[in-house]
Amino acid sequence: MKKLIAIFTVLLLLFTLNASDLITLSGFLSPLSSYSFSDTDSERIDAGYMSYESAIGLIGSAELIRNNLEPVSILSSGIFSMNIKDAASLGLIFSSLENAEPIVLEGDIVITPDLSEIESLKASVTVEYEDVMILYAIGARTEKAYIDGTVRLIADLGDETLATLTVETGELTVNGDDSLSNSSAGLGIFLDKEKVNDWMDIMGYDMNELRYLVSLMLMDSPELYMLGLDLSSPEAVMSSLESKKAGDILDAIAFVFAADSDGSLDPLRMISLSVIPVLYEDGKLVDIDLKSAMDSLLDLAYFLSEL
């Protein structure tokens, strides 16, 4: 459980919007863990039947907003150079999440996926809150949050990054405050090709051979036809992905395949070695060293997992 909380901490912080109004959006996507994903239709969820993970995500965002914190900015300079007060606040919030308890959940949440641009390797899902109220206990406190409005997650695999994940809001109010409305935060994930290639060379792997093997395996995935890929041969798979600006996906899968088979790297170390994250605000690159923030968070995750 502690490792799950640690990983959740990393994911939640990486999606934090470093904006002037200190909006944290990622936790408002947590009801996706309650979605069945059995088809592409909208699904209405009674908030009272949300999963524990969904509720904890909402509690995490509510606490970050309540404490007016910017976790990515705080951590970008490294764990050991953080302001003591901010570090204590962050540590208290995320250690408390492990024992946080949703007491009352009311209202409805509607989740609607959109696959209309799937052949461009782009998809989205909208989470709509209809007068949702959550009463929760965290630490010695009991707090409540009222949420109404929409949040949308957009995943784009067909750009220059390995993947770009963008969180957008429509009209959204939290505890009567509508400053969250019409905001956008994006996380771009680049493959660190230099480090990956160095690791592959040192460990004796041939990237071109692994790309071919991965493409061969993808040929046996008929569901990928919906992405508009040519699965007639490994060469065709590689060409299709390159034409969609998604060739890095093959490199990433090849690296994970090699590292997992070798057993020399666990998932968090794979991320640290291979990923360079960048942050966008309203479509513009944010001037912050998110790579340092990520590495600090991964160190923090290891620390938390050993407690």
PDB file of C-alpha atoms in Angstrom:
ATOM      1  CA  MET A   1       0.000   0.000   0.000  1.00  0.00           C
ATOM      2  CA  LYS A   2       2.825   2.408   0.824  1.00  0.00           C
ATOM      3  CA  LYS A   3       4.416   1.910  -2.592  1.00  0.00           C
ATOM      4  CA  LEU A   4       1.065   2.626  -4.245  1.00  0.00           C
ATOM      5  CA  ILE A   5       0.755   5.839  -2.248  1.00  0.00           C
ATOM      6  CA  ALA A   6       4.330   6.760  -3.195  1.00  0.00           C
ATOM      7  CA  ILE A   7       3.657   6.227  -6.906  1.00  0.00           C
ATOM      8  CA  PHE A   8       0.373   8.129  -6.597  1.00  0.00           C
ATOM      9  CA  THR A   9       2.338  10.987  -5.018  1.00  0.00           C
ATOM     10  CA  VAL A  10       4.656  11.129  -8.040  1.00  0.00           C
ATOM     11  CA  LEU A  11       1.808  11.116 -10.547  1.00  0.00           C
ATOM     12  CA  LEU A  12      -0.229  13.693  -8.667  1.00  0.00           C
ATOM     13  CA  LEU A  13       2.681  16.105  -8.313  1.00  0.00           C
ATOM     14  CA  LEU A  14       3.792  15.778 -11.930  1.00  0.00           C
ATOM     15  CA  PHE A  15       0.362  16.943 -13.066  1.00  0.00           C
ATOM     16  CA  THR A  16       0.414  20.029 -10.842  1.00  0.00           C
ATOM     17  CA  LEU A  17      -0.216  23.241 -12.756  1.00  0.00           C
ATOM     18  CA  ASN A  18       2.447  25.847 -11.980  1.00  0.00           C
ATOM     19  CA  ALA A  19       0.154  28.819 -12.675  1.00  0.00           C
ATOM     20  CA  SER A  20      -0.355  32.143 -10.977  1.00  0.00           C
ATOM     21  CA  ASP A  21      -3.650  31.014  -9.444  1.00  0.00           C
ATOM     22  CA  LEU A  22      -2.025  27.825  -8.043  1.00  0.00           C
ATOM     23  CA  ILE A  23      -4.511  25.411  -9.623  1.00  0.00           C
ATOM     24  CA  THR A  24      -3.990  21.717  -9.141  1.00  0.00           C
ATOM     25  CA  LEU A  25      -6.003  19.800 -11.716  1.00  0.00           C
ATOM     26  CA  SER A  26      -4.856  16.230 -11.767  1.00  0.00           C
ATOM     27  CA  GLY A  27      -6.833  14.893  -8.829  1.00  0.00           C
ATOM     28  CA  PHE A  28     -10.048  15.889 -10.562  1.00  0.00           C
ATOM     29  CA  LEU A  29      -9.343  13.138 -13.100  1.00  0.00           C
ATOM     30  CA  SER A  30      -9.255  10.452 -10.404  1.00  0.00           C
ATOM     31  CA  PRO A  31     -12.864   9.277 -11.034  1.00  0.00           C
ATOM     32  CA  LEU A  32     -11.461   7.646 -14.191  1.00  0.00           C
ATOM     33  CA  SER A  33     -10.383   4.779 -11.924  1.00  0.00           C
ATOM     34  CA  SER A  34     -14.106   4.139 -11.337  1.00  0.00           C
ATOM     35  CA  TYR A  35     -14.938   4.000 -15.081  1.00  0.00           C
ATOM     36  CA  SER A  36     -15.567   0.526 -16.493  1.00  0.00           C
ATOM     37  CA  PHE A  37     -13.941   1.222 -19.933  1.00  0.00           C
ATOM     38  CA  SER A  38     -16.129  -1.590 -21.288  1.00  0.00           C
ATOM     39  CA  ASP A  39     -17.136   0.556 -24.283  1.00  0.00           C
ATOM     40  CA  THR A  40     -16.895   4.139 -25.530  1.00  0.00           C
ATOM     41  CA  ASP A  41     -20.260   5.326 -24.208  1.00  0.00           C
ATOM     42  CA  SER A  42     -20.773   7.884 -21.473  1.00  0.00           C
ATOM     43  CA  GLU A  43     -21.099   6.444 -18.017  1.00  0.00           C
ATOM     44  CA  ARG A  44     -22.850   8.082 -15.069  1.00  0.00           C
ATOM     45  CA  ILE A  45     -21.369   7.287 -11.672  1.00  0.00           C
ATOM     46  CA  ASP A  46     -23.032   7.971  -8.346  1.00  0.00           C
ATOM     47  CA  ALA A  47     -20.292   9.709  -6.334  1.00  0.00           C
ATOM     48  CA  GLY A  48     -21.225   7.553  -3.380  1.00  0.00           C
ATOM     49  CA  TYR A  49     -20.030   4.492  -5.308  1.00  0.00           C
ATOM     50  CA  MET A  50     -16.695   5.899  -6.432  1.00  0.00           C
ATOM     51  CA  SER A  51     -13.634   3.784  -5.767  1.00  0.00           C
ATOM     52  CA  TYR A  52     -11.400   4.594  -2.821  1.00  0.00           C
ATOM     53  CA  GLU A  53      -8.650   5.634  -5.258  1.00  0.00           C
ATOM     54  CA  SER A  54     -11.018   8.122  -6.914  1.00  0.00           C
ATOM     55  CA  ALA A  55     -11.923   9.672  -3.592  1.00  0.00           C
ATOM     56  CA  ILE A  56      -8.284   9.912  -2.508  1.00  0.00           C
ATOM     57  CA  GLY A  57      -7.434  11.754  -5.733  1.00  0.00           C
ATOM     58  CA  LEU A  58     -10.097  14.360  -5.013  1.00  0.00           C
ATOM     59  CA  ILE A  59      -8.903  14.680  -1.420  1.00  0.00           C
ATOM     60  CA  GLY A  60      -5.317  15.184  -2.601  1.00  0.00           C
ATOM     61  CA  SER A  61      -6.247  18.041  -4.932  1.00  0.00           C
ATOM     62  CA  ALA A  62      -8.557  19.594  -2.340  1.00  0.00           C
ATOM     63  CA  GLU A  63      -5.721  19.598   0.190  1.00  0.00           C
ATOM     64  CA  LEU A  64      -3.191  21.126  -2.233  1.00  0.00           C
ATOM     65  CA  ILE A  65      -5.655  23.883  -3.080  1.00  0.00           C
ATOM     66  CA  ARG A  66      -6.546  24.445   0.575  1.00  0.00           C
ATOM     67  CA  ASN A  67      -2.855  24.794   1.482  1.00  0.00           C
ATOM     68  CA  ASN A  68      -2.043  26.963  -1.571  1.00  0.00           C
ATOM     69  CA  LEU A  69       0.986  24.843  -2.513  1.00  0.00           C
ATOM     70  CA  GLU A  70       2.961  24.477  -5.788  1.00  0.00           C
ATOM     71  CA  PRO A  71       4.636  21.064  -5.395  1.00  0.00           C
ATOM     72  CA  VAL A  72       6.517  21.092  -8.714  1.00  0.00           C
ATOM     73  CA  SER A  73       8.005  24.526  -8.077  1.00  0.00           C
ATOM     74  CA  ILE A  74       8.965  23.553  -4.540  1.00  0.00           C
ATOM     75  CA  LEU A  75      10.619  20.307  -5.573  1.00  0.00           C
ATOM     76  CA  SER A  76      12.336  21.485  -8.761  1.00  0.00           C
ATOM     77  CA  SER A  77      15.389  22.626  -6.804  1.00  0.00           C
ATOM     78  CA  GLY A  78      15.726  19.281  -5.034  1.00  0.00           C
ATOM     79  CA  ILE A  79      14.410  17.691  -1.875  1.00  0.00           C
ATOM     80  CA  PHE A  80      17.164  18.938   0.403  1.00  0.00           C
ATOM     81  CA  SER A  81      16.921  22.595  -0.639  1.00  0.00           C
ATOM     82  CA  MET A  82      13.174  22.950  -0.128  1.00  0.00           C
ATOM     83  CA  ASN A  83      11.719  25.557   2.165  1.00  0.00           C
ATOM     84  CA  ILE A  84      11.229  23.770   5.499  1.00  0.00           C
ATOM     85  CA  LYS A  85       7.648  24.965   5.908  1.00  0.00           C
ATOM     86  CA  ASP A  86       6.636  23.910   2.387  1.00  0.00           C
ATOM     87  CA  ALA A  87       8.448  20.595   2.741  1.00  0.00           C
ATOM     88  CA  ALA A  88       6.671  19.900   6.010  1.00  0.00           C
ATOM     89  CA  SER A  89       3.295  20.792   4.499  1.00  0.00           C
ATOM     90  CA  LEU A  90       3.852  18.571   1.466  1.00  0.00           C
ATOM     91  CA  GLY A  91       5.099  15.691   3.576  1.00  0.00           C
ATOM     92  CA  LEU A  92       2.161  15.971   5.946  1.00  0.00           C
ATOM     93  CA  ILE A  93      -0.411  16.052   3.150  1.00  0.00           C
ATOM     94  CA  PHE A  94       0.908  13.048   1.273  1.00  0.00           C
ATOM     95  CA  SER A  95       1.699  10.954   4.324  1.00  0.00           C
ATOM     96  CA  SER A  96      -1.814  11.702   5.586  1.00  0.00           C
ATOM     97  CA  LEU A  97      -3.357  10.499   2.317  1.00  0.00           C
ATOM     98  CA  GLU A  98      -2.535   6.923   3.280  1.00  0.00           C
ATOM     99  CA  ASN A  99      -4.975   7.155   6.168  1.00  0.00           C
ATOM    100  CA  ALA A 100      -7.401   9.681   4.685  1.00  0.00           C
ATOM    101  CA  GLU A 101     -11.017   8.593   4.810  1.00  0.00           C
ATOM    102  CA  PRO A 102     -13.907   9.725   2.580  1.00  0.00           C
ATOM    103  CA  ILE A 103     -16.917   9.966   4.896  1.00  0.00           C
ATOM    104  CA  VAL A 104     -19.731  11.201   2.627  1.00  0.00           C
ATOM    105  CA  LEU A 105     -19.795  11.401  -1.180  1.00  0.00           C
ATOM    106  CA  GLU A 106     -22.799  12.919  -2.950  1.00  0.00           C
ATOM    107  CA  GLY A 107     -23.695  13.971  -6.492  1.00  0.00           C
ATOM    108  CA  ASP A 108     -23.087  12.447  -9.919  1.00  0.00           C
ATOM    109  CA  ILE A 109     -20.046  12.183 -12.166  1.00  0.00           C
ATOM    110  CA  VAL A 110     -20.398  11.632 -15.923  1.00  0.00           C
ATOM    111  CA  ILE A 111     -17.404  10.231 -17.811  1.00  0.00           C
ATOM    112  CA  THR A 112     -17.373  10.523 -21.612  1.00  0.00           C
ATOM    113  CA  PRO A 113     -14.532   9.237 -23.840  1.00  0.00           C
ATOM    114  CA  ASP A 114     -13.895  10.668 -27.316  1.00  0.00           C
ATOM    115  CA  LEU A 115     -12.045   8.538 -29.901  1.00  0.00           C
ATOM    116  CA  SER A 116     -12.949  10.588 -32.968  1.00  0.00           C
ATOM    117  CA  GLU A 117      -9.261  11.436 -33.621  1.00  0.00           C
ATOM    118  CA  ILE A 118      -7.852   8.030 -32.748  1.00  0.00           C
ATOM    119  CA  GLU A 119      -6.194   7.554 -36.168  1.00  0.00           C
ATOM    120  CA  SER A 120      -4.112  10.639 -35.385  1.00  0.00           C
ATOM    121  CA  LEU A 121      -3.119   8.879 -32.142  1.00  0.00           C
ATOM    122  CA  LYS A 122      -5.156  11.360 -30.128  1.00  0.00           C
ATOM    123  CA  ALA A 123      -7.972  10.627 -27.680  1.00  0.00           C
ATOM    124  CA  SER A 124      -9.697  12.385 -24.812  1.00  0.00           C
ATOM    125  CA  VAL A 125     -12.034  11.762 -21.915  1.00  0.00           C
ATOM    126  CA  THR A 126     -14.217  14.276 -20.096  1.00  0.00           C
ATOM    127  CA  VAL A 127     -15.104  14.085 -16.413  1.00  0.00           C
ATOM    128  CA  GLU A 128     -18.204  16.129 -15.569  1.00  0.00           C
ATOM    129  CA  TYR A 129     -19.068  16.858 -11.955  1.00  0.00           C
ATOM    130  CA  GLU A 130     -22.730  17.458 -11.161  1.00  0.00           C
ATOM    131  CA  ASP A 131     -22.941  19.039  -7.695  1.00  0.00           C
ATOM    132  CA  VAL A 132     -20.453  16.667  -6.110  1.00  0.00           C
ATOM    133  CA  MET A 133     -19.731  17.011  -2.394  1.00  0.00           C
ATOM    134  CA  ILE A 134     -17.057  15.116  -0.523  1.00  0.00           C
ATOM    135  CA  LEU A 135     -16.744  15.144   3.265  1.00  0.00           C
ATOM    136  CA  TYR A 136     -13.488  13.595   4.345  1.00  0.00           C
ATOM    137  CA  ALA A 137     -11.190  13.049   7.298  1.00  0.00           C
ATOM    138  CA  ILE A 138      -7.464  13.600   6.960  1.00  0.00           C
ATOM    139  CA  GLY A 139      -5.138  13.606   9.920  1.00  0.00           C
ATOM    140  CA  ALA A 140      -7.057  15.051  12.855  1.00  0.00           C
ATOM    141  CA  ARG A 141      -9.192  17.259  10.600  1.00  0.00           C
ATOM    142  CA  THR A 142     -12.545  16.870   8.875  1.00  0.00           C
ATOM    143  CA  GLU A 143     -12.920  18.881   5.660  1.00  0.00           C
ATOM    144  CA  LYS A 144     -15.368  19.162   2.773  1.00  0.00           C
ATOM    145  CA  ALA A 145     -15.144  20.097  -0.901  1.00  0.00           C
ATOM    146  CA  TYR A 146     -17.908  21.007  -3.355  1.00  0.00           C
ATOM    147  CA  ILE A 147     -17.112  20.412  -7.028  1.00  0.00           C
ATOM    148  CA  ASP A 148     -19.181  21.289 -10.101  1.00  0.00           C
ATOM    149  CA  GLY A 149     -18.116  21.496 -13.756  1.00  0.00           C
ATOM    150  CA  THR A 150     -15.914  19.689 -16.269  1.00  0.00           C
ATOM    151  CA  VAL A 151     -12.327  18.500 -16.575  1.00  0.00           C
ATOM    152  CA  ARG A 152     -10.942  16.929 -19.751  1.00  0.00           C
ATOM    153  CA  LEU A 153      -7.869  14.763 -20.260  1.00  0.00           C
ATOM    154  CA  ILE A 154      -6.312  14.715 -23.744  1.00  0.00           C
ATOM    155  CA  ALA A 155      -3.666  12.150 -24.697  1.00  0.00           C
ATOM    156  CA  ASP A 156      -1.639  12.786 -27.846  1.00  0.00           C
ATOM    157  CA  LEU A 157       0.932  10.232 -29.039  1.00  0.00           C
ATOM    158  CA  GLY A 158       1.342  11.743 -32.498  1.00  0.00           C
ATOM    159  CA  ASP A 159       3.467  14.796 -31.800  1.00  0.00           C
ATOM    160  CA  GLU A 160       7.178  15.414 -31.283  1.00  0.00           C
ATOM    161  CA  THR A 161       7.040  14.077 -27.719  1.00  0.00           C
ATOM    162  CA  LEU A 162       6.752  10.462 -26.678  1.00  0.00           C
ATOM    163  CA  ALA A 163       3.362  11.479 -25.323  1.00  0.00           C
ATOM    164  CA  THR A 164       1.611  14.681 -24.331  1.00  0.00           C
ATOM    165  CA  LEU A 165      -1.057  14.639 -21.643  1.00  0.00           C
ATOM    166  CA  THR A 166      -3.141  17.793 -21.299  1.00  0.00           C
ATOM    167  CA  VAL A 167      -5.703  18.610 -18.632  1.00  0.00           C
ATOM    168  CA  GLU A 168      -8.294  21.243 -19.547  1.00  0.00           C
ATOM    169  CA  THR A 169     -11.188  22.665 -17.590  1.00  0.00           C
ATOM    170  CA  GLY A 170     -14.413  24.128 -18.831  1.00  0.00           C
ATOM    171  CA  GLU A 171     -16.624  25.894 -16.324  1.00  0.00           C
ATOM    172  CA  LEU A 172     -15.454  24.472 -12.994  1.00  0.00           C
ATOM    173  CA  THR A 173     -16.039  25.583  -9.424  1.00  0.00           C
ATOM    174  CA  VAL A 174     -14.518  24.216  -6.237  1.00  0.00           C
ATOM    175  CA  ASN A 175     -16.093  25.408  -2.998  1.00  0.00           C
ATOM    176  CA  GLY A 176     -17.761  28.220  -4.948  1.00  0.00           C
ATOM    177  CA  ASP A 177     -14.500  29.463  -6.485  1.00  0.00           C
ATOM    178  CA  ASP A 178     -14.600  29.529 -10.310  1.00  0.00           C
ATOM    179  CA  SER A 179     -10.944  30.571 -10.815  1.00  0.00           C
ATOM    180  CA  LEU A 180     -10.307  26.982 -11.921  1.00  0.00           C
ATOM    181  CA  SER A 181     -12.405  27.529 -15.056  1.00  0.00           C
ATOM    182  CA  ASN A 182     -10.936  27.562 -18.568  1.00  0.00           C
ATOM    183  CA  SER A 183      -7.458  26.486 -17.476  1.00  0.00           C
ATOM    184  CA  SER A 184      -5.033  24.190 -19.243  1.00  0.00           C
ATOM    185  CA  ALA A 185      -1.982  22.258 -18.043  1.00  0.00           C
ATOM    186  CA  GLY A 186       0.060  19.883 -20.159  1.00  0.00           C
ATOM    187  CA  LEU A 187       2.752  17.333 -19.398  1.00  0.00           C
ATOM    188  CA  GLY A 188       5.023  16.510 -22.328  1.00  0.00           C
ATOM    189  CA  ILE A 189       7.086  13.342 -22.012  1.00  0.00           C
ATOM    190  CA  PHE A 190      10.223  13.094 -24.145  1.00  0.00           C
ATOM    191  CA  LEU A 191      12.316   9.956 -24.468  1.00  0.00           C
ATOM    192  CA  ASP A 192      15.882  10.605 -23.282  1.00  0.00           C
ATOM    193  CA  LYS A 193      17.443   8.929 -26.322  1.00  0.00           C
ATOM    194  CA  GLU A 194      21.006   9.685 -25.280  1.00  0.00           C
ATOM    195  CA  LYS A 195      20.714   7.943 -21.912  1.00  0.00           C
ATOM    196  CA  VAL A 196      18.624   5.102 -23.331  1.00  0.00           C
ATOM    197  CA  ASN A 197      21.084   4.447 -26.153  1.00  0.00           C
ATOM    198  CA  ASP A 198      24.033   4.590 -23.744  1.00  0.00           C
ATOM    199  CA  TRP A 199      22.340   2.072 -21.451  1.00  0.00           C
ATOM    200  CA  MET A 200      21.499  -0.197 -24.385  1.00  0.00           C
ATOM    201  CA  ASP A 201      25.084  -0.085 -25.675  1.00  0.00           C
ATOM    202  CA  ILE A 202      26.593  -0.758 -22.242  1.00  0.00           C
ATOM    203  CA  MET A 203      24.200  -3.664 -21.631  1.00  0.00           C
ATOM    204  CA  GLY A 204      24.869  -5.121 -25.093  1.00  0.00           C
ATOM    205  CA  TYR A 205      21.458  -4.584 -26.718  1.00  0.00           C
ATOM    206  CA  ASP A 206      20.901  -3.582 -30.342  1.00  0.00           C
ATOM    207  CA  MET A 207      18.114  -0.983 -30.587  1.00  0.00           C
ATOM    208  CA  ASN A 208      17.419  -1.712 -34.272  1.00  0.00           C
ATOM    209  CA  GLU A 209      16.962  -5.408 -33.576  1.00  0.00           C
ATOM    210  CA  LEU A 210      14.640  -4.700 -30.660  1.00  0.00           C
ATOM    211  CA  ARG A 211      12.602  -2.196 -32.713  1.00  0.00           C
ATOM    212  CA  TYR A 212      12.105  -4.932 -35.309  1.00  0.00           C
ATOM    213  CA  LEU A 213      11.035  -7.464 -32.660  1.00  0.00           C
ATOM    214  CA  VAL A 214       8.602  -4.983 -31.104  1.00  0.00           C
ATOM    215  CA  SER A 215       7.111  -4.239 -34.529  1.00  0.00           C
ATOM    216  CA  LEU A 216       6.771  -7.980 -35.129  1.00  0.00           C
ATOM    217  CA  MET A 217       4.853  -8.335 -31.858  1.00  0.00           C
ATOM    218  CA  LEU A 218       2.599  -5.395 -32.719  1.00  0.00           C
ATOM    219  CA  MET A 219       1.547  -7.196 -35.901  1.00  0.00           C
ATOM    220  CA  ASP A 220      -0.322  -9.653 -33.656  1.00  0.00           C
ATOM    221  CA  SER A 221      -2.460  -6.851 -32.169  1.00  0.00           C
ATOM    222  CA  PRO A 222      -5.466  -6.489 -34.492  1.00  0.00           C
ATOM    223  CA  GLU A 223      -6.973  -3.788 -32.263  1.00  0.00           C
ATOM    224  CA  LEU A 224      -4.195  -1.482 -33.499  1.00  0.00           C
ATOM    225  CA  TYR A 225      -5.953  -1.329 -36.873  1.00  0.00           C
ATOM    226  CA  MET A 226      -8.251   1.286 -35.316  1.00  0.00           C
ATOM    227  CA  LEU A 227      -5.162   3.511 -35.050  1.00  0.00           C
ATOM    228  CA  GLY A 228      -4.738   3.398 -38.809  1.00  0.00           C
ATOM    229  CA  LEU A 229      -1.477   1.445 -38.649  1.00  0.00           C
ATOM    230  CA  ASP A 230      -0.291  -0.832 -41.437  1.00  0.00           C
ATOM    231  CA  LEU A 231       0.339  -4.179 -39.704  1.00  0.00           C
ATOM    232  CA  SER A 232       1.274  -6.131 -42.823  1.00  0.00           C
ATOM    233  CA  SER A 233       4.951  -6.408 -41.880  1.00  0.00           C
ATOM    234  CA  PRO A 234       7.398  -5.193 -39.210  1.00  0.00           C
ATOM    235  CA  GLU A 235       8.760  -2.679 -41.708  1.00  0.00           C
ATOM    236  CA  ALA A 236       5.234  -1.397 -42.377  1.00  0.00           C
ATOM    237  CA  VAL A 237       4.563  -1.005 -38.649  1.00  0.00           C
ATOM    238  CA  MET A 238       7.734   1.029 -38.210  1.00  0.00           C
ATOM    239  CA  SER A 239       6.951   3.151 -41.263  1.00  0.00           C
ATOM    240  CA  SER A 240       3.373   3.779 -40.080  1.00  0.00           C
ATOM    241  CA  LEU A 241       4.498   4.928 -36.657  1.00  0.00           C
ATOM    242  CA  GLU A 242       7.214   7.143 -38.120  1.00  0.00           C
ATOM    243  CA  SER A 243       4.678   8.766 -40.469  1.00  0.00           C
ATOM    244  CA  LYS A 244       2.523   9.585 -37.429  1.00  0.00           C
ATOM    245  CA  LYS A 245       5.525  11.094 -35.575  1.00  0.00           C
ATOM    246  CA  ALA A 246       5.352   8.234 -33.098  1.00  0.00           C
ATOM    247  CA  GLY A 247       8.597   6.415 -33.822  1.00  0.00           C
ATOM    248  CA  ASP A 248       9.807   7.104 -30.271  1.00  0.00           C
ATOM    249  CA  ILE A 249       7.119   4.735 -29.040  1.00  0.00           C
ATOM    250  CA  LEU A 250       9.023   1.827 -30.600  1.00  0.00           C
ATOM    251  CA  ASP A 251      12.243   2.939 -28.906  1.00  0.00           C
ATOM    252  CA  ALA A 252      10.480   3.271 -25.563  1.00  0.00           C
ATOM    253  CA  ILE A 253       8.849  -0.167 -25.786  1.00  0.00           C
ATOM    254  CA  ALA A 254      12.165  -1.693 -26.876  1.00  0.00           C
ATOM    255  CA  PHE A 255      13.925  -0.124 -23.882  1.00  0.00           C
ATOM    256  CA  VAL A 256      11.265  -1.288 -21.411  1.00  0.00           C
ATOM    257  CA  PHE A 257      11.340  -4.772 -22.931  1.00  0.00           C
ATOM    258  CA  ALA A 258      15.128  -4.961 -22.543  1.00  0.00           C
ATOM    259  CA  ALA A 259      15.245  -3.445 -19.056  1.00  0.00           C
ATOM    260  CA  ASP A 260      12.404  -5.614 -17.774  1.00  0.00           C
ATOM    261  CA  SER A 261      13.927  -8.776 -19.218  1.00  0.00           C
ATOM    262  CA  ASP A 262      17.331  -7.900 -17.802  1.00  0.00           C
ATOM    263  CA  GLY A 263      15.921  -7.123 -14.362  1.00  0.00           C
ATOM    264  CA  SER A 264      18.543  -4.452 -13.697  1.00  0.00           C
ATOM    265  CA  LEU A 265      16.039  -1.612 -13.447  1.00  0.00           C
ATOM    266  CA  ASP A 266      12.741  -1.405 -11.553  1.00  0.00           C
ATOM    267  CA  PRO A 267       9.882   0.727 -12.990  1.00  0.00           C
ATOM    268  CA  LEU A 268      10.779   3.932 -11.128  1.00  0.00           C
ATOM    269  CA  ARG A 269      14.414   3.699 -12.222  1.00  0.00           C
ATOM    270  CA  MET A 270      13.298   3.048 -15.796  1.00  0.00           C
ATOM    271  CA  ILE A 271      11.332   6.297 -15.662  1.00  0.00           C
ATOM    272  CA  SER A 272      14.244   8.260 -14.222  1.00  0.00           C
ATOM    273  CA  LEU A 273      16.649   6.970 -16.873  1.00  0.00           C
ATOM    274  CA  SER A 274      14.429   7.288 -19.928  1.00  0.00           C
ATOM    275  CA  VAL A 275      11.998  10.176 -19.388  1.00  0.00           C
ATOM    276  CA  ILE A 276      12.403  13.943 -19.743  1.00  0.00           C
ATOM    277  CA  PRO A 277       9.174  15.708 -18.718  1.00  0.00           C
ATOM    278  CA  VAL A 278       8.230  19.289 -19.587  1.00  0.00           C
ATOM    279  CA  LEU A 279       5.294  21.343 -18.372  1.00  0.00           C
ATOM    280  CA  TYR A 280       2.909  23.460 -20.443  1.00  0.00           C
ATOM    281  CA  GLU A 281       0.513  26.130 -19.243  1.00  0.00           C
ATOM    282  CA  ASP A 282      -2.217  27.181 -21.667  1.00  0.00           C
ATOM    283  CA  GLY A 283      -0.171  25.661 -24.493  1.00  0.00           C
ATOM    284  CA  LYS A 284       3.068  27.483 -23.605  1.00  0.00           C
ATOM    285  CA  LEU A 285       6.204  25.873 -22.205  1.00  0.00           C
ATOM    286  CA  VAL A 286       6.717  26.634 -18.509  1.00  0.00           C
ATOM    287  CA  ASP A 287      10.267  27.667 -17.596  1.00  0.00           C
ATOM    288  CA  ILE A 288      10.892  25.102 -14.871  1.00  0.00           C
ATOM    289  CA  ASP A 289      13.311  22.195 -14.567  1.00  0.00           C
ATOM    290  CA  LEU A 290      10.707  19.459 -14.327  1.00  0.00           C
ATOM    291  CA  LYS A 291      13.330  16.755 -14.854  1.00  0.00           C
ATOM    292  CA  SER A 292      14.921  17.714 -11.530  1.00  0.00           C
ATOM    293  CA  ALA A 293      11.493  17.788  -9.944  1.00  0.00           C
ATOM    294  CA  MET A 294      10.717  14.313 -11.262  1.00  0.00           C
ATOM    295  CA  ASP A 295      14.011  12.877 -10.019  1.00  0.00           C
ATOM    296  CA  SER A 296      13.402  14.422  -6.589  1.00  0.00           C
ATOM    297  CA  LEU A 297       9.919  12.934  -6.532  1.00  0.00           C
ATOM    298  CA  LEU A 298      11.223   9.511  -7.490  1.00  0.00           C
ATOM    299  CA  ASP A 299      13.731   9.739  -4.629  1.00  0.00           C
ATOM    300  CA  LEU A 300      10.848  10.733  -2.363  1.00  0.00           C
ATOM    301  CA  ALA A 301       8.800   7.782  -3.606  1.00  0.00           C
ATOM    302  CA  TYR A 302      11.606   5.387  -2.682  1.00  0.00           C
ATOM    303  CA  PHE A 303      11.863   6.997   0.745  1.00  0.00           C
ATOM    304  CA  LEU A 304       8.122   6.711   1.348  1.00  0.00           C
ATOM    305  CA  SER A 305       8.007   3.101   0.171  1.00  0.00           C
ATOM    306  CA  GLU A 306      10.540   2.113   2.841  1.00  0.00           C
ATOM    307  CA  LEU A 307       8.695   3.698   5.774  1.00  0.00           C
TER     308      LEU A 307
END
